[in-house]
Tab-separated table of C-alpha atoms in Angstrom:
chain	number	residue	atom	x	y	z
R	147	UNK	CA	0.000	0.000	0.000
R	148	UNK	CA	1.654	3.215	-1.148
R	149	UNK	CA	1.847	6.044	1.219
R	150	UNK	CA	-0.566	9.172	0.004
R	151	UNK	CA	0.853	12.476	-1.022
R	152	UNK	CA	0.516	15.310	1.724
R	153	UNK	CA	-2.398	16.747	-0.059
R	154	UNK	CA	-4.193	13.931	-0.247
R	155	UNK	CA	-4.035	12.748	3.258
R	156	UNK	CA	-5.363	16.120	4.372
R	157	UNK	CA	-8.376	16.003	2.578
R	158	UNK	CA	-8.911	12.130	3.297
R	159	UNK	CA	-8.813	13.442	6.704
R	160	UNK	CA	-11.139	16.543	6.410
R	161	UNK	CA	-13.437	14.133	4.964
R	162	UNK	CA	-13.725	11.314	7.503
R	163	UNK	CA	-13.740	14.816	10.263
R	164	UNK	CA	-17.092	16.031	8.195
R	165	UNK	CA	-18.189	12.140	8.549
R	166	UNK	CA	-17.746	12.177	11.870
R	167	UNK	CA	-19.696	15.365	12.531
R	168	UNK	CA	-22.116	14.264	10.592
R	169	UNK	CA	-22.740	11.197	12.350
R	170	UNK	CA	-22.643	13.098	15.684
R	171	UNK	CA	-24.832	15.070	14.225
R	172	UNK	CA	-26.886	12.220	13.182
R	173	UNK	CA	-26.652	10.137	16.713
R	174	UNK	CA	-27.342	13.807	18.769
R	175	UNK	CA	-30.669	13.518	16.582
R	176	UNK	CA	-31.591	10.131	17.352
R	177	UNK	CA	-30.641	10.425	20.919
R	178	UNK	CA	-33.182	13.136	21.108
R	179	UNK	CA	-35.882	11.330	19.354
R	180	UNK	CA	-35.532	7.988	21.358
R	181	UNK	CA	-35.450	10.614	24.664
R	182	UNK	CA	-38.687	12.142	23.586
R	183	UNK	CA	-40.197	9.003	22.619
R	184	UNK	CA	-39.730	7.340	25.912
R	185	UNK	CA	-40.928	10.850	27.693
R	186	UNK	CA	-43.972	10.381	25.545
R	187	UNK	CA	-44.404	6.369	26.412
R	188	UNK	CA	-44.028	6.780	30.012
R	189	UNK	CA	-44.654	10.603	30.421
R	190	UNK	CA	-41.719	11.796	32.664
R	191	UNK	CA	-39.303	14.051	31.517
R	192	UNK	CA	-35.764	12.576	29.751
R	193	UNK	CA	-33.931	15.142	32.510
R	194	UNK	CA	-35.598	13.168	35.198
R	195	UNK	CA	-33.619	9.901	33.839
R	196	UNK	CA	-30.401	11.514	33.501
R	197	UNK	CA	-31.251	13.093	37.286
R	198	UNK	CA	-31.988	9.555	38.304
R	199	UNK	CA	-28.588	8.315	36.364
R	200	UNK	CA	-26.001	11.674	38.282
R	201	UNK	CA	-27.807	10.393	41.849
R	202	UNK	CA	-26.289	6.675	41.430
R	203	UNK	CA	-23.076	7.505	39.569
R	204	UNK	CA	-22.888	9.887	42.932
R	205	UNK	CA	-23.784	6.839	45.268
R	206	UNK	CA	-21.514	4.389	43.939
R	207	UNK	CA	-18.536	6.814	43.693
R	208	UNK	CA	-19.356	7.463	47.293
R	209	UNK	CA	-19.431	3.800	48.602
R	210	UNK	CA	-16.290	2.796	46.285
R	211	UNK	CA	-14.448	5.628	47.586
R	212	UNK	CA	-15.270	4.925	51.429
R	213	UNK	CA	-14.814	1.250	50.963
R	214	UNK	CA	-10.936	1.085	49.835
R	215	UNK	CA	-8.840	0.311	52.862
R	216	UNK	CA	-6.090	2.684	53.716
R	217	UNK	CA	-3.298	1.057	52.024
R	218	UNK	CA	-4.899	1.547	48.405
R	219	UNK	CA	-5.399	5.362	48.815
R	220	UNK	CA	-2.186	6.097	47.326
R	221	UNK	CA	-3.010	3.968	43.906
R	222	UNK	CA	-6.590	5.505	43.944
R	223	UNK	CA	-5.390	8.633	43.832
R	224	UNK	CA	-3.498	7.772	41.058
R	225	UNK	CA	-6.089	6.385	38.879
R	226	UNK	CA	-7.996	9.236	40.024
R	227	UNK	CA	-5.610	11.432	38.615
R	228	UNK	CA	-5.580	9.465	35.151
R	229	UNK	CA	-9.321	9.928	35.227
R	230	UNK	CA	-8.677	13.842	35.683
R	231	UNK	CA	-6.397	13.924	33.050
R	232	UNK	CA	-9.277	12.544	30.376
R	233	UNK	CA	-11.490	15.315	31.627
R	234	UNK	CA	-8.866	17.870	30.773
R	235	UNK	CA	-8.668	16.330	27.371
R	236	UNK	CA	-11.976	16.677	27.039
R	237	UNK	CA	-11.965	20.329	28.751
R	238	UNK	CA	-9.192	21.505	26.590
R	239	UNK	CA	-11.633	20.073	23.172
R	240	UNK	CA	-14.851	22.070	25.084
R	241	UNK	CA	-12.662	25.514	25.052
R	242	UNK	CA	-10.933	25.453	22.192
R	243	UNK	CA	-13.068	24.327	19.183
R	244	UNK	CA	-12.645	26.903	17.298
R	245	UNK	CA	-9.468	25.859	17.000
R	246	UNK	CA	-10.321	22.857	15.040
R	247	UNK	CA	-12.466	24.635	12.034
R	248	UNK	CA	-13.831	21.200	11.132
R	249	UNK	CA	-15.666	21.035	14.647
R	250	UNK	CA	-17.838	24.199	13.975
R	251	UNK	CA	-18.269	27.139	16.944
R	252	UNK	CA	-19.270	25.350	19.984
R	253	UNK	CA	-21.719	26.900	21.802
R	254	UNK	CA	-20.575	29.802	24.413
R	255	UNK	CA	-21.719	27.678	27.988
R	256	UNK	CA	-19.813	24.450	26.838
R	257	UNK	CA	-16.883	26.923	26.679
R	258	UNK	CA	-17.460	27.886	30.090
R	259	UNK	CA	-18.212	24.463	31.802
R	260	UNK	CA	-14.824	22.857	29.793
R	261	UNK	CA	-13.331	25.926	31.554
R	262	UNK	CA	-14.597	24.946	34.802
R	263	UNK	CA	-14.000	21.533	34.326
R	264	UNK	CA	-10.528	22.713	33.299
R	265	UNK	CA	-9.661	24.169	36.454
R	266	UNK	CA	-11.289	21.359	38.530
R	267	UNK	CA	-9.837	18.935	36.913
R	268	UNK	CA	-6.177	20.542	37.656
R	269	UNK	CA	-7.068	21.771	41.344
R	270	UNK	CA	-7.957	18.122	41.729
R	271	UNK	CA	-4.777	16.510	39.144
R	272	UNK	CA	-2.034	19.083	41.749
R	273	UNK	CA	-4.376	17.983	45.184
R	274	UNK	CA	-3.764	14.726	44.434
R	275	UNK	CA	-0.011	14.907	43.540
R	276	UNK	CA	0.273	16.912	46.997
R	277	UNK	CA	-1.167	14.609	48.974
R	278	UNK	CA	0.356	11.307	47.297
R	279	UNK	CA	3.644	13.071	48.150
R	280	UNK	CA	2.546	13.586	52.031
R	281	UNK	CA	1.655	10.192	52.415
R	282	UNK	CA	4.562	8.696	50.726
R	283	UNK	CA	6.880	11.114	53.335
R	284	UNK	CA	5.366	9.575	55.696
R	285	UNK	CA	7.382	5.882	54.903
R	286	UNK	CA	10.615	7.516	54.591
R	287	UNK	CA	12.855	7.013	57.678
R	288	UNK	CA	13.597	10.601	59.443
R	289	UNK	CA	17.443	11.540	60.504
């Protein structure tokens, strides 16, 4: 398989980028539609489900949080730190669409919440580094 030209890998890749939106576009709409359907089947509002769905996700990060023993707090900060680190990924894409023309102007509040969720997501990425390095002074033999 020969390698393509410069050119045309650009516009191979502009093309599967208006794909993509396009099926985002597409699954946003169908989303929608199956979310309205099932308001109209049952009659309760789709932002009662997703209500229904933050409540648990809150609950079972509670009890998994509360029910790791002591000695596993330093690798759960860890992988709670790798989890922060997808959310600034996903923070930096909120902010700075227009730097990716294919992506269209994103809307002005997801700029603000990918903000916020920027400078969560750090306070919470430095927090944990701080207190991973407090606990692990804490093993180190003094004198």
């Amino acid at each position: 398989m020969a390698n393509p030209a410069p050119e045309q890998a650009l516009e191979q890749a502009r093309s599967a980028a208006a794909l993509a939106k396009q099926a985002a576009e597409l699954a946003e709409k169908y989303a929608e539609q199956a979310a309205a359907a099932a308001g109209a089947a049952t009659g309760v509002d789709p932002t009662v489900y997703r209500l229904a769905i933050f409540v648990l996700a809150v609950f079972v990060g509670y009890y998994v949080v509360w029910s790791v023993t002591p000695a596993l707090h330093t690798p759960l900060m860890s992988v709670t730190n790798a989890i922060s680190s997808v959310i600034v990924v996903g923070a930096l894409l909120a902010v700075g669409v227009q730097a990716a023309p294919a992506m269209g102007d994103g809307p002005l509040w997801a700029k603000v919440f990918g903000f916020i969720a920027l400078i969560l997501a750090s306070v919470n990425i430095f927090g944990g580094f701080l207190v991973t390095e407090r606990m692990l002074s804490m093993y180190k033999k003094k004198g």
